[in-house]
Tab-separated table of N, CA and C in Angstrom:
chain	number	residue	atom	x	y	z
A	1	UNK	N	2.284	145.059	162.019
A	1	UNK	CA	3.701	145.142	161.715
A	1	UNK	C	3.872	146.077	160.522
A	2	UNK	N	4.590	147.135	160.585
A	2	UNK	CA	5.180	147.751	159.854
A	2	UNK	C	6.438	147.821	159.070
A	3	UNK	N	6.688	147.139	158.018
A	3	UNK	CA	8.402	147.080	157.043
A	3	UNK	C	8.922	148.254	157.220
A	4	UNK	N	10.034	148.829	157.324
A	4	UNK	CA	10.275	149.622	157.418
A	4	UNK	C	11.577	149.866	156.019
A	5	UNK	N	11.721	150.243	154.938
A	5	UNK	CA	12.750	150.116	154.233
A	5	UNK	C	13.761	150.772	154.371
A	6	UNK	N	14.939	149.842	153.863
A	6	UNK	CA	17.012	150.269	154.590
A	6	UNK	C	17.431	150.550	153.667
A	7	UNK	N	18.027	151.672	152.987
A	7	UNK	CA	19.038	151.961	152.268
A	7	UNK	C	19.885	152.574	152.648
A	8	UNK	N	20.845	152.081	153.031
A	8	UNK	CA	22.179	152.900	153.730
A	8	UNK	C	22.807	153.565	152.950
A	9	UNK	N	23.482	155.241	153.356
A	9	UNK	CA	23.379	156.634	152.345
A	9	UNK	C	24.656	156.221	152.464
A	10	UNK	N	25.891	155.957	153.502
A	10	UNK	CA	26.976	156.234	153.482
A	10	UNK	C	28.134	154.880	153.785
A	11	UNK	N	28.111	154.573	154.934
A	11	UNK	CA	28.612	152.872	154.649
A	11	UNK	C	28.021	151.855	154.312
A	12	UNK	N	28.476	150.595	154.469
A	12	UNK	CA	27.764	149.545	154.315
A	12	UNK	C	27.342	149.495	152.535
A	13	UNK	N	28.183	150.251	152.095
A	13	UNK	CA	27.423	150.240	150.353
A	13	UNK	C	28.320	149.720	149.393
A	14	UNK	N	28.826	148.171	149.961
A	14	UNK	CA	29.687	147.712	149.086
A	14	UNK	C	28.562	146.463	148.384
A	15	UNK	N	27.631	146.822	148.361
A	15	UNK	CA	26.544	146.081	147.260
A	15	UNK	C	26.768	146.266	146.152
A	16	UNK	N	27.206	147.305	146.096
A	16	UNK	CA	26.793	148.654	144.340
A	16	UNK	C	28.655	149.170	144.692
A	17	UNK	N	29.336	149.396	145.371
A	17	UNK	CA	30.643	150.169	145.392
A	17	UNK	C	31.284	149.248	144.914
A	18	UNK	N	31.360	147.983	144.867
A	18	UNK	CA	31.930	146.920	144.060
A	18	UNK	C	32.134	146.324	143.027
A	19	UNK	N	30.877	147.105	141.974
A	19	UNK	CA	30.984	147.016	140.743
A	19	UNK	C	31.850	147.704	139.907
A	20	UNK	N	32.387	147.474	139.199
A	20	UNK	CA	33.287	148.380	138.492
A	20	UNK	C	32.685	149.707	138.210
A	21	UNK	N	31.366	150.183	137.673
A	21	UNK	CA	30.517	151.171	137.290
A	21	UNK	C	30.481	152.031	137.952
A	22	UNK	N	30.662	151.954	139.566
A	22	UNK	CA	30.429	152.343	140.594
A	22	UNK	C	31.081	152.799	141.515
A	23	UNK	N	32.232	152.012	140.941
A	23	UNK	CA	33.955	152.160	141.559
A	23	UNK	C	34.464	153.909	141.519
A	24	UNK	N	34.103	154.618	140.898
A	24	UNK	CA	34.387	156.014	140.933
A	24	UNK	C	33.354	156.730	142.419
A	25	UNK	N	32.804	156.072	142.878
A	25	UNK	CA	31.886	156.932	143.584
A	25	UNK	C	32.176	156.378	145.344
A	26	UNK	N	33.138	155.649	145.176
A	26	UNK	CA	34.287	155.215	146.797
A	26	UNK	C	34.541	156.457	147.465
A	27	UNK	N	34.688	156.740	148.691
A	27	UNK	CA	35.109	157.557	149.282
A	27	UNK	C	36.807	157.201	149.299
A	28	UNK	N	37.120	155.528	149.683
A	28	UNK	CA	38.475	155.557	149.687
A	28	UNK	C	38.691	154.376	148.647
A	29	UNK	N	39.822	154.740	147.082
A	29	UNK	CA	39.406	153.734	146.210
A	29	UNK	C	39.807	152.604	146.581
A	30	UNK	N	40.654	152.265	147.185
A	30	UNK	CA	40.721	150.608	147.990
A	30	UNK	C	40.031	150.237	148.560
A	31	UNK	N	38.568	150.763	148.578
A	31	UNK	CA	37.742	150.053	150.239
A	31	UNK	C	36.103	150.142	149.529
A	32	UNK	N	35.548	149.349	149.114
A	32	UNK	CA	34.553	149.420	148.699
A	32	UNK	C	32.837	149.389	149.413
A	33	UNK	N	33.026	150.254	151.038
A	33	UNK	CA	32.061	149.505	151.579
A	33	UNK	C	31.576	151.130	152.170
A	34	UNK	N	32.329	152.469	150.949
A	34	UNK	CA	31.694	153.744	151.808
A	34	UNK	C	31.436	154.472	150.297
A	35	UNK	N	30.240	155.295	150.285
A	35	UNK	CA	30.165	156.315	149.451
A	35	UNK	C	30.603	157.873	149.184
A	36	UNK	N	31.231	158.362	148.846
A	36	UNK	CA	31.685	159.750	149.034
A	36	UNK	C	30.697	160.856	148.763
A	37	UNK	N	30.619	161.410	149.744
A	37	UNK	CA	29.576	162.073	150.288
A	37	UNK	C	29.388	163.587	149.354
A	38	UNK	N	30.620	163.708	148.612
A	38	UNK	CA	30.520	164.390	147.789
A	38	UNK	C	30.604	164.556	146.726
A	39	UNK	N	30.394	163.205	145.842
A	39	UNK	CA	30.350	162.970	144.818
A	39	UNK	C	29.195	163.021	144.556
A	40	UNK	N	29.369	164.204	143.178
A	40	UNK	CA	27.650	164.686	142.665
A	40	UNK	C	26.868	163.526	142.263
A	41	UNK	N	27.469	162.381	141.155
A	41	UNK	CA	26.793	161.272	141.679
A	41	UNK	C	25.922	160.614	142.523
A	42	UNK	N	26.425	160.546	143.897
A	42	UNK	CA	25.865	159.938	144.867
A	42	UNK	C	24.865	159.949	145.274
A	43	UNK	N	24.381	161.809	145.349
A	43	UNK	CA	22.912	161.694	145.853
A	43	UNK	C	21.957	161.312	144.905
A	44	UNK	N	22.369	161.337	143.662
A	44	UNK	CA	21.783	161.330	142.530
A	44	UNK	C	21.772	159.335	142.406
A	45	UNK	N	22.543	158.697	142.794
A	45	UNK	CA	22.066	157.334	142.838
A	45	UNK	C	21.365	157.008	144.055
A	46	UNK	N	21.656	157.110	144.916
A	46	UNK	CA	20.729	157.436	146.168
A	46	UNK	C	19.468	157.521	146.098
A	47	UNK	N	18.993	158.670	145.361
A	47	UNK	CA	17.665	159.425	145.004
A	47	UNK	C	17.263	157.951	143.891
A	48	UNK	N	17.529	157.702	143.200
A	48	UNK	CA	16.966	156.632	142.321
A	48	UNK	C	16.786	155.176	142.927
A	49	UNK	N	17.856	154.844	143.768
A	49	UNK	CA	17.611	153.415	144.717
A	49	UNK	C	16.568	153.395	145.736
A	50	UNK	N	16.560	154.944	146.336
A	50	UNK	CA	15.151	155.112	147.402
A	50	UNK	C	14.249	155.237	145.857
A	51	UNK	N	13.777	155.864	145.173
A	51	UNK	CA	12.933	156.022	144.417
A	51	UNK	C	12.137	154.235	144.111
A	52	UNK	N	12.808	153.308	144.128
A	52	UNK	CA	12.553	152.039	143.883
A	52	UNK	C	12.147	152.042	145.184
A	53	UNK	N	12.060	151.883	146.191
A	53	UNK	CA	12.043	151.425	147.674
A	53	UNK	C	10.772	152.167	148.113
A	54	UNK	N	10.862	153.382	147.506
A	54	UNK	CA	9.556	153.933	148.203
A	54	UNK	C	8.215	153.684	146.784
A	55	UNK	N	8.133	152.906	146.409
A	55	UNK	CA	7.601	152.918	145.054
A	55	UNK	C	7.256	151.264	145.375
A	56	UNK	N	7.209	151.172	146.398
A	56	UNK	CA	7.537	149.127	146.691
A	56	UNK	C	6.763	149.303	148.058
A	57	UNK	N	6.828	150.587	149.005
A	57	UNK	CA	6.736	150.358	150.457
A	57	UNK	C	5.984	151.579	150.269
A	58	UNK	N	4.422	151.756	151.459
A	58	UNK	CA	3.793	152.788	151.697
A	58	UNK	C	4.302	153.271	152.932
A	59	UNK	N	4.869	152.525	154.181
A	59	UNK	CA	5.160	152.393	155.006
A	59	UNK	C	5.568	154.531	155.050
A	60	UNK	N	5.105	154.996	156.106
A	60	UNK	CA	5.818	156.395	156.360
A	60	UNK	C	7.058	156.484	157.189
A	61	UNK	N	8.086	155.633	157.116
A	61	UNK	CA	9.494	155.798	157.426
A	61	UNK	C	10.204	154.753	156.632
A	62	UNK	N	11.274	155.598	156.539
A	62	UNK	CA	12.259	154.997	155.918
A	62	UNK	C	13.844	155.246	156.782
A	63	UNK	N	14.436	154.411	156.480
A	63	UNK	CA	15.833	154.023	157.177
A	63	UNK	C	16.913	154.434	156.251
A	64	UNK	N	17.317	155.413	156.177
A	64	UNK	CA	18.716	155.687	155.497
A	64	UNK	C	19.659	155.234	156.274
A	65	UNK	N	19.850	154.062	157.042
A	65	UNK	CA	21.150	153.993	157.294
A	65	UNK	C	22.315	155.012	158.727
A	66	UNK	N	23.357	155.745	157.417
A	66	UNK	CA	24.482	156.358	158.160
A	66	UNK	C	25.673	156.097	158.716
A	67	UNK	N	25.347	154.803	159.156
A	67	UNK	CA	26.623	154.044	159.956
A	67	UNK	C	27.821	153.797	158.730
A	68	UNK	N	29.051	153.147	159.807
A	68	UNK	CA	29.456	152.942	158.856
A	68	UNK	C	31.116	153.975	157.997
A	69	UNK	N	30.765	155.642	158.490
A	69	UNK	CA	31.691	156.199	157.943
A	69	UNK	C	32.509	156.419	158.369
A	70	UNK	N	33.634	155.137	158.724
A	70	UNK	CA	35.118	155.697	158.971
A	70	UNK	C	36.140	156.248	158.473
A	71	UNK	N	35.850	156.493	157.061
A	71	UNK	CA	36.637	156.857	156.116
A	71	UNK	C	35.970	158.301	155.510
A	72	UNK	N	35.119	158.675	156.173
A	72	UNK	CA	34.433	160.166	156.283
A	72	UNK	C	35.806	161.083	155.830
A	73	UNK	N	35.306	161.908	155.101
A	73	UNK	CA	36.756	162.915	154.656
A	73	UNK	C	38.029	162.643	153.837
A	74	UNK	N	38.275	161.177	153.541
A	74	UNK	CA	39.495	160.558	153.072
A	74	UNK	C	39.942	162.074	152.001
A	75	UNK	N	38.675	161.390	151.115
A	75	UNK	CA	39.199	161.924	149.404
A	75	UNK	C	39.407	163.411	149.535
A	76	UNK	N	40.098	163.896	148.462
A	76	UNK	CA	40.523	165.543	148.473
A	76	UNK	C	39.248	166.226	148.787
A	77	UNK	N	38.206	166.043	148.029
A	77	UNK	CA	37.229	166.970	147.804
A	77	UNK	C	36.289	166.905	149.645
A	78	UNK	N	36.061	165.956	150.065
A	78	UNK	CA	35.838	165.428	151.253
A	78	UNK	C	36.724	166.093	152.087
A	79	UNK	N	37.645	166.161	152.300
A	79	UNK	CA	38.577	167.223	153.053
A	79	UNK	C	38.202	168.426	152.936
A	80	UNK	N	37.943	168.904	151.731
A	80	UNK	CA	38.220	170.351	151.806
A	80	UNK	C	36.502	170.864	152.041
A	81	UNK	N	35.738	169.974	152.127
A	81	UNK	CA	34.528	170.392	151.896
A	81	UNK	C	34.300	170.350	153.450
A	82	UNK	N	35.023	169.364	154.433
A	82	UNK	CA	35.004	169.484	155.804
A	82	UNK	C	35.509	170.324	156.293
A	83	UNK	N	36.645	170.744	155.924
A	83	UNK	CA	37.613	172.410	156.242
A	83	UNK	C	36.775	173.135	156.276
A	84	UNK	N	36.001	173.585	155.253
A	84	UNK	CA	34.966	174.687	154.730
A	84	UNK	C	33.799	174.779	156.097
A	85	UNK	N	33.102	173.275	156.309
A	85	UNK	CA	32.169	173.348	157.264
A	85	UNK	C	32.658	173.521	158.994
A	86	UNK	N	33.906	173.103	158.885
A	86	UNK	CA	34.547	172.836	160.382
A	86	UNK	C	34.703	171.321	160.755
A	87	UNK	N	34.980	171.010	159.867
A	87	UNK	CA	34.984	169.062	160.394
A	87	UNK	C	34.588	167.985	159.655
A	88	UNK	N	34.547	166.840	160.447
A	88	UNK	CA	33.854	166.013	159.737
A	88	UNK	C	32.262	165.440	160.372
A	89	UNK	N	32.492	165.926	161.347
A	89	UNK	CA	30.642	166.225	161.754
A	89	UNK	C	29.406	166.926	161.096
A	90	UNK	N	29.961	168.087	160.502
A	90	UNK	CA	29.274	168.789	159.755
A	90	UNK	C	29.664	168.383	158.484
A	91	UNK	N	30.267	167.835	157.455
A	91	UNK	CA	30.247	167.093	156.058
A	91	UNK	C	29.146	165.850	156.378
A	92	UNK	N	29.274	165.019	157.482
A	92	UNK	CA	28.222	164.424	157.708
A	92	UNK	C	26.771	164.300	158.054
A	93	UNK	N	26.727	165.548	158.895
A	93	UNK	CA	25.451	166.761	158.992
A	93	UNK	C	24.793	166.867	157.301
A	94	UNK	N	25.510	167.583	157.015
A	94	UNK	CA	25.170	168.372	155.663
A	94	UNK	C	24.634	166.947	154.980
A	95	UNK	N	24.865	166.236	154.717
A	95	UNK	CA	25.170	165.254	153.590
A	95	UNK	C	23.827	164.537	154.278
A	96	UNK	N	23.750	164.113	155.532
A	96	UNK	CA	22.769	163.191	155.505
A	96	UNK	C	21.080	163.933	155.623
A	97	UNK	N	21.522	165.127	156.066
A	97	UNK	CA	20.003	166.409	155.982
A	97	UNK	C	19.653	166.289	154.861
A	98	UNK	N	20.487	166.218	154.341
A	98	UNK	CA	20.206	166.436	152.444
A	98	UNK	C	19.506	165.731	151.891
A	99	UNK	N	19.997	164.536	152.074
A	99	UNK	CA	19.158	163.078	151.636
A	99	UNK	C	17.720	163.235	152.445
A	100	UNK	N	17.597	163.289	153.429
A	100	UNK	CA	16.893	163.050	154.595
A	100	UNK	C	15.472	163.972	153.938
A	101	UNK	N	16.419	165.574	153.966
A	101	UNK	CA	15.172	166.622	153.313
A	101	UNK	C	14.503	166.371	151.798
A	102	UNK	N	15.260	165.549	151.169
A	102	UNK	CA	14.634	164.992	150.102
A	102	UNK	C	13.183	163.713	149.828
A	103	UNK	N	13.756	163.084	151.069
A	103	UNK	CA	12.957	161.899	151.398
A	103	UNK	C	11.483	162.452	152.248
A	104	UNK	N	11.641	163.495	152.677
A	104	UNK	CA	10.914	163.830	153.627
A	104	UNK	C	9.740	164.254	152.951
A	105	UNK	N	10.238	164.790	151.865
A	105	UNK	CA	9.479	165.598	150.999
A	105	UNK	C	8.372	164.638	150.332
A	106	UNK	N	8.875	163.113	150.667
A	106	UNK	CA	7.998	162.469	149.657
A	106	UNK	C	6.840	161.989	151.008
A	107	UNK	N	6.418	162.804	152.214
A	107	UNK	CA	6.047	162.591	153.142
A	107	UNK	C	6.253	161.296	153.874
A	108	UNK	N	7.732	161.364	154.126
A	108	UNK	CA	8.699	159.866	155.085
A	108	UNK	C	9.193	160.838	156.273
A	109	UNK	N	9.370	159.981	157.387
A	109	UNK	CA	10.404	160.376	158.874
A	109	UNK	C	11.386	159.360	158.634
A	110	UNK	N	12.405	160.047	158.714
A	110	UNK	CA	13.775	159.144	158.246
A	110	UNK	C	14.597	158.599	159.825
A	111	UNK	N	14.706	157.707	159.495
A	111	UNK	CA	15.510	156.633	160.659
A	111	UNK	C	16.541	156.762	160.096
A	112	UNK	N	17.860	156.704	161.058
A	112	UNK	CA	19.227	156.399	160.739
A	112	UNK	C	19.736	156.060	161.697
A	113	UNK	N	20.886	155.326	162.244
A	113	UNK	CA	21.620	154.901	162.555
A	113	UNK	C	22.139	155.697	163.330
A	114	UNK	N	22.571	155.823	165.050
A	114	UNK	CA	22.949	156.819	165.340
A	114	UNK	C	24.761	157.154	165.639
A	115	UNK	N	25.634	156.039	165.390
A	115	UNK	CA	26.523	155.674	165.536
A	115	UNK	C	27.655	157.013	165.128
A	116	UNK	N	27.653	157.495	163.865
A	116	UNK	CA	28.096	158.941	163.943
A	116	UNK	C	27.936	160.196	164.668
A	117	UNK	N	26.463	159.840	164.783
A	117	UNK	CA	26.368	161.406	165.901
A	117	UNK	C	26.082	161.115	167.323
A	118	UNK	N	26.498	160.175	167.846
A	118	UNK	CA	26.719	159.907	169.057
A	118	UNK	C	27.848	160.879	169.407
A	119	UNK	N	29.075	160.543	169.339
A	119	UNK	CA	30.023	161.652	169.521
A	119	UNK	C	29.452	163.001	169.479
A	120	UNK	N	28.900	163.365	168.580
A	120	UNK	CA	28.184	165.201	168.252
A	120	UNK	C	28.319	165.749	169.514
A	121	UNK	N	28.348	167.066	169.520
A	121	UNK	CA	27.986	168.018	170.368
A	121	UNK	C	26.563	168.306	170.554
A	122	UNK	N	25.912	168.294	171.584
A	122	UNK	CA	24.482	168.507	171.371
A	122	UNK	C	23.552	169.686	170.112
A	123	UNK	N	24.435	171.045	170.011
A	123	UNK	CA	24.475	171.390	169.315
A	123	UNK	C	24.455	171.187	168.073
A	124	UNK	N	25.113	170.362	167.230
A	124	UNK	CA	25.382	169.387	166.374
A	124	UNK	C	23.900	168.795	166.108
A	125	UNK	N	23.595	167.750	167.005
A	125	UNK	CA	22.667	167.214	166.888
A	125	UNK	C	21.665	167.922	166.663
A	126	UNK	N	21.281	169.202	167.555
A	126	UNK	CA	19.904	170.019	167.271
A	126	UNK	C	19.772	170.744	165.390
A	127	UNK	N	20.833	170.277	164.995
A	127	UNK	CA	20.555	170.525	163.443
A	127	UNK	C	20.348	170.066	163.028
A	128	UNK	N	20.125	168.877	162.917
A	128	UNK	CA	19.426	167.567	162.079
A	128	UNK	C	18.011	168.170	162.542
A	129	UNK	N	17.200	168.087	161.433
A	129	UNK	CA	15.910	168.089	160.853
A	129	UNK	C	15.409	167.268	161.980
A	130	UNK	N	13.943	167.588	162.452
A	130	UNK	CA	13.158	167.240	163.722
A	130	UNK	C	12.829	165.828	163.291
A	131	UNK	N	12.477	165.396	161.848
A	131	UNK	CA	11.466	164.480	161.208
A	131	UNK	C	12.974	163.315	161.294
A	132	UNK	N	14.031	163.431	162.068
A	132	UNK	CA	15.162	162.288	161.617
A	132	UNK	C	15.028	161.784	163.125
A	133	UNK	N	15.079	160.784	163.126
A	133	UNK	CA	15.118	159.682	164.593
A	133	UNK	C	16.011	158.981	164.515
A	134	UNK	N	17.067	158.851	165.317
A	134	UNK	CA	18.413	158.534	165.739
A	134	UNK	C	17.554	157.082	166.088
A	135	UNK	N	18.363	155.716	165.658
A	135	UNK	CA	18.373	154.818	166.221
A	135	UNK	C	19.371	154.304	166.538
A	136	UNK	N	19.470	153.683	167.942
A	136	UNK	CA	20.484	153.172	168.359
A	136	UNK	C	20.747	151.702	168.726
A	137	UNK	N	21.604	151.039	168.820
A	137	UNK	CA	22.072	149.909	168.932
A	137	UNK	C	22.955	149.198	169.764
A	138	UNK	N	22.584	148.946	170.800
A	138	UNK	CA	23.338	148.665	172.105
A	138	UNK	C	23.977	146.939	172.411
A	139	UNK	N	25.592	146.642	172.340
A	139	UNK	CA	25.443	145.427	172.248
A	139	UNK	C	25.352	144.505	173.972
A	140	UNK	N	24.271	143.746	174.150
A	140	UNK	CA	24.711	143.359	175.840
A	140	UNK	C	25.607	143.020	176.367
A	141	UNK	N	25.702	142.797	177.747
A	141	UNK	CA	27.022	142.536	178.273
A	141	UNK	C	26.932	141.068	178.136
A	142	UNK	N	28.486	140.823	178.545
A	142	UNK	CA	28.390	139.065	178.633
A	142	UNK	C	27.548	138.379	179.417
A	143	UNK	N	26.723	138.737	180.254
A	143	UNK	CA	25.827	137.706	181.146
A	143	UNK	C	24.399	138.135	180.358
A	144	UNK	N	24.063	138.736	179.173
A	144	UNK	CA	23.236	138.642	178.294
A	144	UNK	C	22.083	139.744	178.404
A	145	UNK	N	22.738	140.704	179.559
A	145	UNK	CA	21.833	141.666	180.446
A	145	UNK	C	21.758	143.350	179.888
A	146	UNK	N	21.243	143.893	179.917
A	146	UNK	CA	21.948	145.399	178.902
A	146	UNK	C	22.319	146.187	180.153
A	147	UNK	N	23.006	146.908	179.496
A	147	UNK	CA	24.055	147.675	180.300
A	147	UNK	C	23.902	148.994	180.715
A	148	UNK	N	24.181	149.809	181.662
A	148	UNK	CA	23.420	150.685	182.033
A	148	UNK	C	24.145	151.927	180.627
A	149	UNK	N	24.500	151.784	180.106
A	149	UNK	CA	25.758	152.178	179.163
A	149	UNK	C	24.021	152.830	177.754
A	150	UNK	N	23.392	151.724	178.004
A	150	UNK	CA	22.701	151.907	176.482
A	150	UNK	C	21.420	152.780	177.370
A	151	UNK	N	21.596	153.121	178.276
A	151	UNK	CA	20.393	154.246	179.049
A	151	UNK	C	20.965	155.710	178.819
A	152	UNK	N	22.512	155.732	178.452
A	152	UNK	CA	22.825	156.997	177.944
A	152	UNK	C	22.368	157.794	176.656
A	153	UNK	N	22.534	157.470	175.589
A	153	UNK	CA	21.863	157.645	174.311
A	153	UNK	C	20.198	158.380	174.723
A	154	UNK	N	19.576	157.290	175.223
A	154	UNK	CA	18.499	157.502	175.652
A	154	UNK	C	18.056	159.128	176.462
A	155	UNK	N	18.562	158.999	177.622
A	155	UNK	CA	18.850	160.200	178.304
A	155	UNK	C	18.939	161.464	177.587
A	156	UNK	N	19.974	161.181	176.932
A	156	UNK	CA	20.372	162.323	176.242
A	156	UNK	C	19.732	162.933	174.838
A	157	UNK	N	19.174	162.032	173.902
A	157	UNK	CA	18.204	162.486	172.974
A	157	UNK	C	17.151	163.085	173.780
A	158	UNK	N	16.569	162.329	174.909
A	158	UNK	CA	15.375	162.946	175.966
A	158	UNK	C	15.291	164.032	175.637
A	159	UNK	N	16.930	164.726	176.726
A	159	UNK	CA	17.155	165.917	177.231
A	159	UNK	C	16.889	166.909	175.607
A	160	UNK	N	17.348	166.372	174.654
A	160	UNK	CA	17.625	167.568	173.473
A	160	UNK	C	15.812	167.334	172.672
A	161	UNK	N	14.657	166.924	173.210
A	161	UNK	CA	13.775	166.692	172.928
A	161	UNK	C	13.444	165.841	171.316
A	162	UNK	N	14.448	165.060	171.575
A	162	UNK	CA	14.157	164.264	170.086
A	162	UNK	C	13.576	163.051	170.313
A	163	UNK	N	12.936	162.573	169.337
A	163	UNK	CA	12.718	160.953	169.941
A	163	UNK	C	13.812	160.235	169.091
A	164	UNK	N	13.256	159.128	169.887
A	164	UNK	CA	14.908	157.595	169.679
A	164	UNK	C	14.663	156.653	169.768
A	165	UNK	N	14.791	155.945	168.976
A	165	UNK	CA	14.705	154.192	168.671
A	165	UNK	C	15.744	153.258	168.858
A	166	UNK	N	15.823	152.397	169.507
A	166	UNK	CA	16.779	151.666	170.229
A	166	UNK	C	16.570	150.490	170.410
A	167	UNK	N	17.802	149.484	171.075
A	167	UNK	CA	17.507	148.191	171.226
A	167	UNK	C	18.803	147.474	171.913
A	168	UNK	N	18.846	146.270	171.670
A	168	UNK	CA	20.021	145.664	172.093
A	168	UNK	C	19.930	144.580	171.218
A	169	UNK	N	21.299	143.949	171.412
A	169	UNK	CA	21.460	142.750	170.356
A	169	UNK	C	22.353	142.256	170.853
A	170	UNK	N	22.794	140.959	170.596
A	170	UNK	CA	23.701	139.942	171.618
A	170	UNK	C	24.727	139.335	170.636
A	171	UNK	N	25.635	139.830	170.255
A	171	UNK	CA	26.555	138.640	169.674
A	171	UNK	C	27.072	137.943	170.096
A	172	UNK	N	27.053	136.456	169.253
A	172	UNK	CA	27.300	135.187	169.257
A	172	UNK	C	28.395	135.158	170.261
């Protein structure tokens, strides 16, 4: 068995977005559960929370996360930095390569979450860095069976020669 360690880069970060200290580094300031992707900050706390994690775990992957950004683009600077790239696919591109090429460096293959770049254009996708593995998360149908639905993902990383990590999960 291999641990694999989670630090999620972009949602899910109302651990730390909730503190008052921290409260400047929200993507939207009422909502404490996303990081703004362009706050110089961010990668810079990022880089220090993995720095603990990989300093704890030999394990050669790590999980940044990803999920999570519905509020992708809110803030001014987030807008205009998506204008600049063409969207909010590419602010999310950019932002999570970044992290990703940093981590990589410390010889890790980064897992993330594939829930944002599902939508992508295949194109899209072939820019993410080879060493990033899309995982995906498929929920079953009601008779507890998976769905031919979560063979798509699959398929389609195939076709763009990436590999993919996947599963299913059943809520209650």
């Amino acid at each position: 068995i291999t641990l694999v360690p989670l630090l999620h880069c972009l949602g899910q970060a109302g651990f730390f977005l909730r503190l008052e200290e921290y409260k400047h580094l929200r993507e939207e300031p009422n909502c404490y559960q996303q990081v703004c992707p362009c706050h110089p900050a961010t990668p810079e706390l990022y880089a220090a929370l993995a720095g603990d994690l990989l300093a704890a775990h030999a394990a050669p992957l790590f999980h940044i996360g990803g999920d999570g950004g519905r509020f992708l683009g809110l803030c001014p600077t987030c807008q205009a930095r998506a204008k600049k790239l063409g969207g909010r696919s590419a602010l999310y591109l950019e932002y999570v390569a970044k992290l990703a090429q940093s981590l990589m460096g410390k010889d890790r293959h980064i897992l993330f979450w594939d829930e944002m770049v599902r939508q992508m254009t295949d194109e899209q996708i072939r820019w993410l860095p080879a060493r990033m593995t899309p995982v995906f998360c498929q929920s079953l149908a009601s008779d507890g069976r998976p769905s031919s639905e979560m063979l798509v993902p699959l398929d389609r990383y195939r076709k763009l020669g990436r590999r993919c990590w996947g599963g299913a999960c059943r809520l209650p």
